[in-house]
């Protein structure tokens, strides 16, 4: 049996060899991107996921009848409730290796590739190969254990409902011409998390620009495609010390603008073009969003477990557990964890087969979870801040503990149940989650993880089946 999952070192070598055009701080990265301070930590953390898969193939791989080989679990089409349970277990174990802080671990977009690939028939058009193209992309991703970033957001030039972009002033990426080889795309897209450190870029329809056919497309291309540029924000890796920056040094994912500088997208990489009906229905028909939420909510459960463990450790280290308000705050975290676990369990319990023979989780509890978590996550962060108090501010660095003043620090910064070094190490972990540039980005990321929270609320209301409850009232009144 051929095993197609790659080792961590192979993944890093592959990304290095792509030589993607990545810009940060106004400079183009030359040489190995895995050695750049902004990307070293996250690439190492992603490599650990690939190594974990190879160390435990029973959990993290399956035999694909498409490739006749063992491939990563994220590519498996779930056909039974047991399949969904296995996917949940594998997703959770991957997330636990990074405390749920990698919002774009490879299984996220790979799950979306699976959803598109197994439902490829919806992309069928006469005299086009779009359905075959997306299936081949799915197959290729499995065969090569590829990683993807994805983008479906246009630049925030004007968010008003009536805004229409002038065709002569290209900002949002659009097709500017067609050739016998493919479509030529020019403009920009947001917000590619991990842009530049994945094998491929999955480009999906953006809902704001469906007026012109030139904006209606979907494709996947290698990250080193000529003309493709990734312009990164400022790095939130403030240092490589695991003591000083225990989270940012390992899990800073980076976000980027994707610039298409007249990029040629080969026809065999296009799976949607100029078909507004498919563009509007593809996410619901393929269950793309539902399957992504299945992965994302699992990660959020792990992240909440981490927050609960962190909060509990803090209160015991400084001996404040007997205060009523402390237990009340910890109960808020516990309630959040149990709510998220219950919603995910409900989605698995009430899953059903769709017409593509995919066992699809119930979308209702998943939609509730993604409506709820962005609102409660800032409160979880606030609870950590409140429990830590002033201890979250006065945090010497590792270097200071190795200096001539270390004896003062050890004496004056000790806690009831831990020495000064361990207390500061713990509180720096909390600070990196709650107050550093890395941590505040995490909060904003969770707030808008699946889109505008108000729009998510509208979507939840509009899609939720309410008729039986209205009937209950009418029957009672009558």
Coordinates of C-alpha atoms in Angstrom, one line a residue:
X1 CA 0.0 0.0 0.0
X2 CA 1.4 3.4 -1.0
X3 CA 1.4 6.0 1.7
X4 CA 1.0 9.6 0.4
X5 CA 1.2 11.6 3.6
X6 CA 4.4 13.6 3.8
X7 CA 6.8 14.0 6.7
X8 CA 7.2 17.4 8.3
X9 CA 10.6 18.0 6.9
X10 CA 9.3 17.2 3.4
X11 CA 6.5 19.7 3.8
X12 CA 9.0 22.4 4.9
X13 CA 11.4 21.6 2.0
X14 CA 8.5 21.7 -0.4
X15 CA 7.4 25.1 0.7
X16 CA 11.0 26.4 0.6
X17 CA 11.4 25.1 -2.9
X18 CA 8.3 26.8 -4.2
X19 CA 10.0 30.2 -3.8
X20 CA 6.6 31.9 -3.5
X21 CA 6.7 35.7 -4.0
X22 CA 6.1 36.9 -0.4
X23 CA 6.6 40.5 0.7
X24 CA 6.9 41.6 4.3
X25 CA 8.1 45.0 5.7
X26 CA 8.4 46.2 2.1
X27 CA 11.0 43.5 1.2
X28 CA 10.7 40.4 -0.9
X29 CA 11.7 37.3 0.9
X30 CA 14.7 35.6 -0.7
X31 CA 16.1 32.2 0.3
X32 CA 14.3 29.7 2.5
X33 CA 11.1 31.1 3.9
X34 CA 11.3 28.5 6.7
X35 CA 14.3 30.4 8.0
X36 CA 12.5 33.8 8.1
X37 CA 11.6 34.9 11.7
X38 CA 8.0 35.6 10.7
X39 CA 7.4 32.1 9.4
X40 CA 9.9 29.8 11.1
X41 CA 7.6 29.0 14.1
X42 CA 4.4 28.4 12.3
X43 CA 6.0 26.2 9.6
X44 CA 7.6 24.1 12.4
X45 CA 4.2 23.8 14.0
X46 CA 2.6 22.7 10.8
X47 CA 5.4 20.3 10.1
X48 CA 4.6 18.7 13.5
X49 CA 1.1 18.0 12.3
X50 CA 2.4 16.0 9.3
X51 CA 4.7 14.1 11.6
X52 CA 1.9 13.4 14.0
X53 CA -0.1 11.9 11.1
X54 CA 2.8 9.6 10.1
X55 CA 3.3 8.5 13.7
X56 CA -0.4 7.5 14.1
X57 CA -1.7 6.4 10.7
X58 CA -4.7 4.6 12.2
X59 CA -6.2 7.9 13.4
X60 CA -4.9 10.3 10.8
X61 CA -5.1 8.4 7.5
X62 CA -7.5 6.4 5.4
X63 CA -7.3 4.2 2.3
X64 CA -8.7 6.2 -0.6
X65 CA -10.3 4.2 -3.5
X66 CA -9.6 7.2 -5.7
X67 CA -5.8 7.1 -5.2
X68 CA -5.6 3.5 -4.0
X69 CA -3.3 4.8 -1.2
X70 CA -3.3 6.0 2.4
X71 CA -4.0 9.7 2.5
X72 CA -4.8 12.4 5.1
X73 CA -8.1 12.1 7.1
X74 CA -9.4 15.5 6.0
X75 CA -9.8 14.3 2.4
X76 CA -12.2 11.4 3.4
X77 CA -15.8 11.7 2.3
X78 CA -17.8 10.8 5.5
X79 CA -20.5 8.3 4.6
X80 CA -21.5 7.1 8.0
X81 CA -21.9 8.6 11.5
X82 CA -18.8 6.6 12.5
X83 CA -16.9 8.4 9.7
X84 CA -17.9 11.7 11.2
X85 CA -16.9 10.6 14.7
X86 CA -13.5 9.5 13.4
X87 CA -13.1 12.9 11.6
X88 CA -14.0 14.6 14.9
X89 CA -11.4 12.7 16.8
X90 CA -8.6 13.3 14.3
X91 CA -9.4 17.0 14.0
X92 CA -9.4 17.4 17.7
X93 CA -6.1 15.6 18.2
X94 CA -4.5 17.8 15.5
X95 CA -5.9 20.9 17.1
X96 CA -4.7 19.8 20.6
X97 CA -1.1 19.9 19.3
X98 CA -1.4 23.7 18.8
X99 CA -4.0 24.4 21.5
X100 CA -6.6 25.3 18.9
X101 CA -4.6 28.4 17.9
X102 CA -3.9 27.4 14.3
X103 CA -7.1 28.6 12.6
X104 CA -5.8 27.4 9.2
X105 CA -4.3 24.1 10.0
X106 CA -4.2 22.0 6.7
X107 CA -7.3 20.1 7.5
X108 CA -9.5 23.2 7.3
X109 CA -9.3 24.0 3.6
X110 CA -8.6 20.4 2.8
X111 CA -12.0 19.6 4.2
X112 CA -13.5 22.2 1.8
X113 CA -11.6 20.6 -1.1
X114 CA -13.2 17.3 -0.2
X115 CA -16.7 18.8 -0.1
X116 CA -16.2 20.4 -3.5
X117 CA -14.6 17.3 -5.0
X118 CA -17.2 14.7 -4.0
X119 CA -20.0 17.0 -5.2
X120 CA -18.2 17.9 -8.4
X121 CA -21.3 17.2 -10.5
X122 CA -22.9 20.6 -9.5
X123 CA -20.1 22.3 -11.6
X124 CA -21.0 20.5 -14.7
X125 CA -21.7 22.6 -17.8
X126 CA -22.0 21.5 -21.4
X127 CA -18.7 21.6 -23.4
X128 CA -16.8 22.5 -20.2
X129 CA -14.7 20.4 -17.9
X130 CA -15.3 22.3 -14.7
X131 CA -16.7 19.2 -12.9
X132 CA -13.7 17.2 -13.9
X133 CA -11.3 20.0 -13.0
X134 CA -12.4 20.2 -9.4
X135 CA -12.4 16.5 -9.0
X136 CA -8.8 16.4 -10.4
X137 CA -7.8 19.1 -8.0
X138 CA -9.3 17.0 -5.1
X139 CA -7.4 13.9 -6.3
X140 CA -4.1 15.9 -6.8
X141 CA -4.5 17.3 -3.3
X142 CA -4.8 13.8 -1.8
X143 CA -2.0 12.3 -3.9
X144 CA 0.4 15.1 -2.8
X145 CA -1.0 15.8 0.7
X146 CA -1.2 19.4 -0.3
X147 CA -1.9 22.4 1.9
X148 CA -4.1 25.4 0.8
X149 CA -4.8 28.9 1.8
X150 CA -8.1 30.3 0.4
X151 CA -9.5 33.7 -0.3
X152 CA -13.0 34.9 -0.9
X153 CA -13.0 38.5 0.3
X154 CA -12.6 41.7 -1.8
X155 CA -10.7 44.7 -0.6
X156 CA -12.6 47.0 1.8
X157 CA -12.8 49.9 -0.5
X158 CA -16.5 50.6 -0.1
X159 CA -18.8 48.4 1.9
X160 CA -22.0 50.2 1.0
X161 CA -24.7 48.1 -0.6
X162 CA -24.8 50.2 -3.8
X163 CA -21.1 50.4 -4.5
X164 CA -20.1 49.4 -8.0
X165 CA -16.4 49.3 -8.9
X166 CA -15.4 51.1 -12.0
X167 CA -14.2 48.7 -14.6
X168 CA -11.3 51.0 -15.5
X169 CA -10.0 51.0 -12.0
X170 CA -9.3 47.4 -11.1
X171 CA -9.1 46.7 -7.3
X172 CA -11.0 43.5 -6.6
X173 CA -9.5 40.7 -8.6
X174 CA -11.4 40.1 -11.9
X175 CA -10.9 38.3 -15.2
X176 CA -9.6 40.9 -17.6
X177 CA -9.3 38.5 -20.7
X178 CA -9.5 34.9 -21.9
X179 CA -6.9 33.0 -23.9
X180 CA -6.7 29.5 -25.3
X181 CA -4.6 28.6 -22.2
X182 CA -6.9 30.1 -19.5
X183 CA -8.2 33.2 -17.9
X184 CA -6.1 36.2 -17.0
X185 CA -6.8 37.6 -13.5
X186 CA -5.8 41.1 -12.3
X187 CA -6.5 42.8 -8.9
X188 CA -6.4 41.8 -5.3
X189 CA -8.2 39.6 -2.8
X190 CA -8.2 39.4 1.0
X191 CA -7.6 37.8 3.5
X192 CA -5.3 34.9 2.9
X193 CA -4.2 33.5 6.3
X194 CA -0.9 31.6 5.8
X195 CA -0.7 33.1 2.3
X196 CA 2.7 32.3 0.9
X197 CA 3.4 29.2 3.1
X198 CA 1.0 26.8 1.5
X199 CA 1.2 24.7 -1.7
X200 CA -1.9 26.1 -3.3
X201 CA -4.3 29.0 -3.3
X202 CA -8.0 28.2 -3.5
X203 CA -9.9 31.2 -4.9
X204 CA -13.7 31.2 -4.4
X205 CA -16.5 33.5 -5.4
X206 CA -16.8 36.7 -3.5
X207 CA -20.4 37.7 -2.9
X208 CA -20.0 41.5 -3.2
X209 CA -19.2 41.5 -7.0
X210 CA -21.7 39.4 -8.9
X211 CA -22.7 42.2 -11.2
X212 CA -20.2 41.4 -13.9
X213 CA -19.3 37.9 -15.2
X214 CA -15.6 38.9 -14.8
X215 CA -16.0 38.5 -11.0
X216 CA -17.8 35.1 -11.1
X217 CA -15.1 32.4 -11.0
X218 CA -13.5 29.7 -8.8
X219 CA -10.1 28.0 -9.2
X220 CA -7.0 26.7 -7.5
X221 CA -3.5 27.4 -8.5
X222 CA 0.0 26.8 -7.1
X223 CA 1.3 29.5 -4.8
X224 CA 4.3 30.1 -7.0
X225 CA 2.2 30.8 -10.1
X226 CA 3.9 33.7 -12.0
X227 CA 2.4 37.1 -11.2
X228 CA 1.0 35.9 -7.9
X229 CA 2.1 38.0 -4.9
X230 CA 1.5 37.7 -1.2
X231 CA 1.8 41.0 0.7
X232 CA 2.0 40.4 4.4
X233 CA 1.0 42.5 7.3
X234 CA 3.4 43.2 10.1
X235 CA 4.6 40.0 11.8
X236 CA 3.4 39.4 15.3
X237 CA 6.4 37.2 16.1
X238 CA 7.9 39.5 18.7
X239 CA 10.8 37.1 19.5
X240 CA 11.8 33.4 19.2
X241 CA 12.0 32.8 23.0
X242 CA 9.4 30.3 24.0
X243 CA 9.5 31.8 27.5
X244 CA 8.8 35.3 26.5
X245 CA 6.4 34.5 23.6
X246 CA 5.2 31.0 24.2
X247 CA 2.3 31.3 21.6
X248 CA 3.4 33.9 19.1
X249 CA 6.8 32.2 18.5
X250 CA 5.0 29.0 17.5
X251 CA 1.6 29.7 16.1
X252 CA 1.6 33.2 14.4
X253 CA 0.0 32.3 11.1
X254 CA 0.4 35.6 9.2
X255 CA -2.3 37.2 7.0
X256 CA -1.7 38.6 3.5
X257 CA -3.2 40.4 0.6
X258 CA -3.2 38.2 -2.5
X259 CA -2.3 40.2 -5.6
X260 CA -3.0 38.9 -9.1
X261 CA -0.7 40.7 -11.4
X262 CA -2.2 39.5 -14.7
X263 CA -2.0 35.9 -13.5
X264 CA -2.7 33.2 -16.0
X265 CA -5.1 30.6 -14.5
X266 CA -5.0 27.5 -16.8
X267 CA -8.4 26.2 -17.9
X268 CA -7.8 22.9 -16.2
X269 CA -7.6 24.7 -12.9
X270 CA -10.9 26.6 -13.3
X271 CA -14.1 24.9 -11.9
X272 CA -16.5 27.8 -12.1
X273 CA -16.8 30.7 -14.5
X274 CA -19.5 33.1 -15.5
X275 CA -22.3 31.0 -14.0
X276 CA -24.1 33.1 -11.4
X277 CA -26.5 30.3 -10.4
X278 CA -23.7 27.9 -9.5
X279 CA -21.8 30.7 -7.7
X280 CA -24.8 31.4 -5.5
X281 CA -25.7 27.8 -4.8
X282 CA -22.3 26.0 -4.6
X283 CA -21.7 26.5 -0.9
X284 CA -25.1 25.1 0.2
X285 CA -25.2 22.4 -2.5
X286 CA -21.7 21.0 -1.7
X287 CA -22.2 21.5 2.0
X288 CA -18.9 23.4 1.9
X289 CA -19.7 25.7 4.8
X290 CA -21.2 23.0 6.9
X291 CA -18.1 20.8 6.6
X292 CA -15.8 23.7 7.3
X293 CA -17.8 24.5 10.5
X294 CA -17.5 20.9 11.6
X295 CA -13.7 21.4 11.6
X296 CA -13.8 24.9 13.0
X297 CA -16.1 24.2 15.9
X298 CA -13.9 21.2 16.9
X299 CA -10.9 23.5 17.0
X300 CA -12.8 26.1 19.1
X301 CA -13.7 23.3 21.6
X302 CA -10.0 22.6 22.0
X303 CA -9.2 26.3 22.3
X304 CA -11.8 26.6 25.1
X305 CA -10.3 23.6 26.9
X306 CA -7.0 25.4 26.8
X307 CA -8.5 28.6 28.1
X308 CA -10.2 26.7 31.0
X309 CA -6.9 24.9 31.9
X310 CA -5.1 28.2 31.8
X311 CA -7.6 30.0 34.0
X312 CA -7.7 27.2 36.5
X313 CA -3.9 27.1 36.7
X314 CA -3.7 30.8 37.2
X315 CA -6.2 30.9 40.1
X316 CA -4.5 28.1 41.9
X317 CA -1.0 29.5 41.4
X318 CA -1.9 32.7 43.2
X319 CA -4.5 31.1 45.6
X320 CA -7.6 32.9 44.7
X321 CA -9.9 29.9 44.1
X322 CA -12.0 30.5 47.2
X323 CA -13.4 33.8 46.0
X324 CA -17.0 33.5 44.7
X325 CA -16.5 35.8 41.8
X326 CA -13.5 33.7 40.7
X327 CA -15.6 30.5 40.7
X328 CA -18.3 32.4 38.9
X329 CA -15.9 33.4 36.1
X330 CA -14.5 29.9 35.8
X331 CA -18.1 28.7 35.5
X332 CA -18.6 30.9 32.5
X333 CA -15.7 29.2 30.8
X334 CA -17.0 25.8 31.7
X335 CA -20.4 26.7 30.4
X336 CA -18.9 27.8 27.1
X337 CA -17.0 24.6 26.7
X338 CA -20.0 22.4 27.5
X339 CA -22.3 24.4 25.1
X340 CA -19.8 24.1 22.3
X341 CA -19.3 20.4 22.9
X342 CA -23.0 19.8 23.0
X343 CA -23.7 21.7 19.8
X344 CA -21.0 19.7 18.0
X345 CA -22.4 16.4 19.4
X346 CA -25.8 17.4 18.3
X347 CA -24.5 18.0 14.7
X348 CA -23.1 14.5 14.6
X349 CA -26.1 12.8 16.2
X350 CA -28.5 14.4 13.8
X351 CA -26.3 14.0 10.7
X352 CA -28.0 12.8 7.5
X353 CA -26.9 11.5 4.1
X354 CA -27.2 14.0 1.2
X355 CA -27.6 13.1 -2.5
X356 CA -23.9 12.9 -2.9
X357 CA -23.8 10.1 -0.3
X358 CA -22.0 12.3 2.1
X359 CA -23.0 12.0 5.8
X360 CA -23.5 15.7 6.5
X361 CA -23.6 17.1 10.1
X362 CA -26.8 18.9 11.1
X363 CA -26.1 22.5 10.1
X364 CA -28.4 24.0 12.7
X365 CA -26.3 23.5 15.9
X366 CA -23.1 24.3 13.9
X367 CA -24.7 27.6 12.8
X368 CA -25.7 28.3 16.4
X369 CA -22.1 27.6 17.5
X370 CA -20.5 30.0 15.0
X371 CA -23.1 32.6 16.0
X372 CA -22.3 32.1 19.7
X373 CA -18.6 31.7 19.9
X374 CA -17.4 35.0 18.2
X375 CA -19.6 36.8 20.8
X376 CA -18.4 34.8 23.8
X377 CA -14.7 34.5 22.9
X378 CA -13.8 38.1 23.9
X379 CA -15.5 37.5 27.2
X380 CA -13.3 34.4 27.8
X381 CA -10.2 36.5 27.1
X382 CA -11.5 39.2 29.5
X383 CA -11.9 36.6 32.2
X384 CA -8.3 35.6 31.9
X385 CA -7.3 39.3 32.1
X386 CA -9.5 39.8 35.2
X387 CA -8.2 36.7 36.9
X388 CA -4.6 37.7 36.2
X389 CA -5.0 41.3 37.4
X390 CA -1.9 43.3 37.6
X391 CA 0.1 40.2 37.3
X392 CA -0.6 40.4 33.6
X393 CA 1.4 43.6 33.3
X394 CA 4.6 43.1 35.3
X395 CA 6.3 40.3 33.4
X396 CA 10.1 40.2 33.2
X397 CA 11.7 38.5 30.2
X398 CA 13.7 35.3 30.1
X399 CA 16.9 37.3 29.8
X400 CA 16.2 39.2 33.0
X401 CA 15.9 35.9 34.9
X402 CA 19.4 35.0 33.6
X403 CA 20.8 38.4 34.7
X404 CA 22.4 39.6 38.0
X405 CA 19.0 40.8 39.2
X406 CA 17.4 37.3 39.0
X407 CA 17.6 36.8 42.8
X408 CA 15.3 39.9 43.3
X409 CA 12.9 38.6 40.7
X410 CA 12.8 35.1 42.3
X411 CA 12.1 36.7 45.7
X412 CA 9.6 39.3 44.8
X413 CA 7.6 37.6 42.0
X414 CA 7.0 34.3 43.5
X415 CA 3.4 33.0 44.0
X416 CA 1.8 30.9 46.7
X417 CA 2.1 27.6 44.9
X418 CA 4.9 28.3 42.3
X419 CA 8.3 29.9 42.2
X420 CA 8.8 33.2 40.4
X421 CA 10.2 31.7 37.2
X422 CA 7.2 29.4 36.8
X423 CA 4.7 32.1 37.8
X424 CA 6.0 34.5 35.2
X425 CA 6.2 31.8 32.6
X426 CA 2.5 31.0 33.2
X427 CA 1.5 34.6 33.2
X428 CA 3.4 35.3 30.0
X429 CA 1.4 32.4 28.4
X430 CA -1.8 34.2 29.5
X431 CA -0.4 37.6 28.3
X432 CA 0.5 36.1 24.9
X433 CA -3.1 34.9 24.5
X434 CA -4.8 38.0 25.8
X435 CA -2.7 41.1 25.5
X436 CA 0.2 40.7 23.0
X437 CA -0.2 41.6 19.3
X438 CA -0.5 37.9 18.6
X439 CA -3.3 37.5 21.2
X440 CA -5.3 40.5 20.1
X441 CA -5.2 39.2 16.5
X442 CA -6.5 35.9 17.8
X443 CA -9.5 37.8 19.4
X444 CA -10.2 39.7 16.2
X445 CA -9.8 36.5 14.2
X446 CA -12.4 34.7 16.3
X447 CA -14.8 37.6 16.1
X448 CA -14.9 37.5 12.3
X449 CA -13.9 33.9 11.8
X450 CA -16.8 33.0 9.5
X451 CA -17.8 36.5 8.5
X452 CA -19.7 39.5 9.9
X453 CA -21.4 38.4 13.2
X454 CA -24.6 40.3 12.4
X455 CA -24.8 38.7 9.0
X456 CA -24.2 35.3 10.6
X457 CA -27.2 36.1 12.9
X458 CA -29.4 36.9 9.9
X459 CA -28.3 33.7 8.2
X460 CA -29.1 31.7 11.3
X461 CA -32.6 33.2 11.5
X462 CA -33.3 32.9 7.8
X463 CA -32.2 29.2 7.6
X464 CA -33.7 28.0 10.9
X465 CA -36.9 25.9 10.5
X466 CA -39.4 27.8 12.6
X467 CA -42.7 26.6 11.1
X468 CA -43.4 23.8 13.6
X469 CA -43.0 26.3 16.5
X470 CA -45.4 28.8 15.0
X471 CA -47.9 25.9 14.4
X472 CA -47.6 25.1 18.1
X473 CA -48.8 28.6 19.0
X474 CA -51.5 28.6 16.4
X475 CA -52.8 25.2 17.5
X476 CA -52.9 26.4 21.1
X477 CA -54.8 29.6 20.3
X478 CA -57.3 27.7 18.1

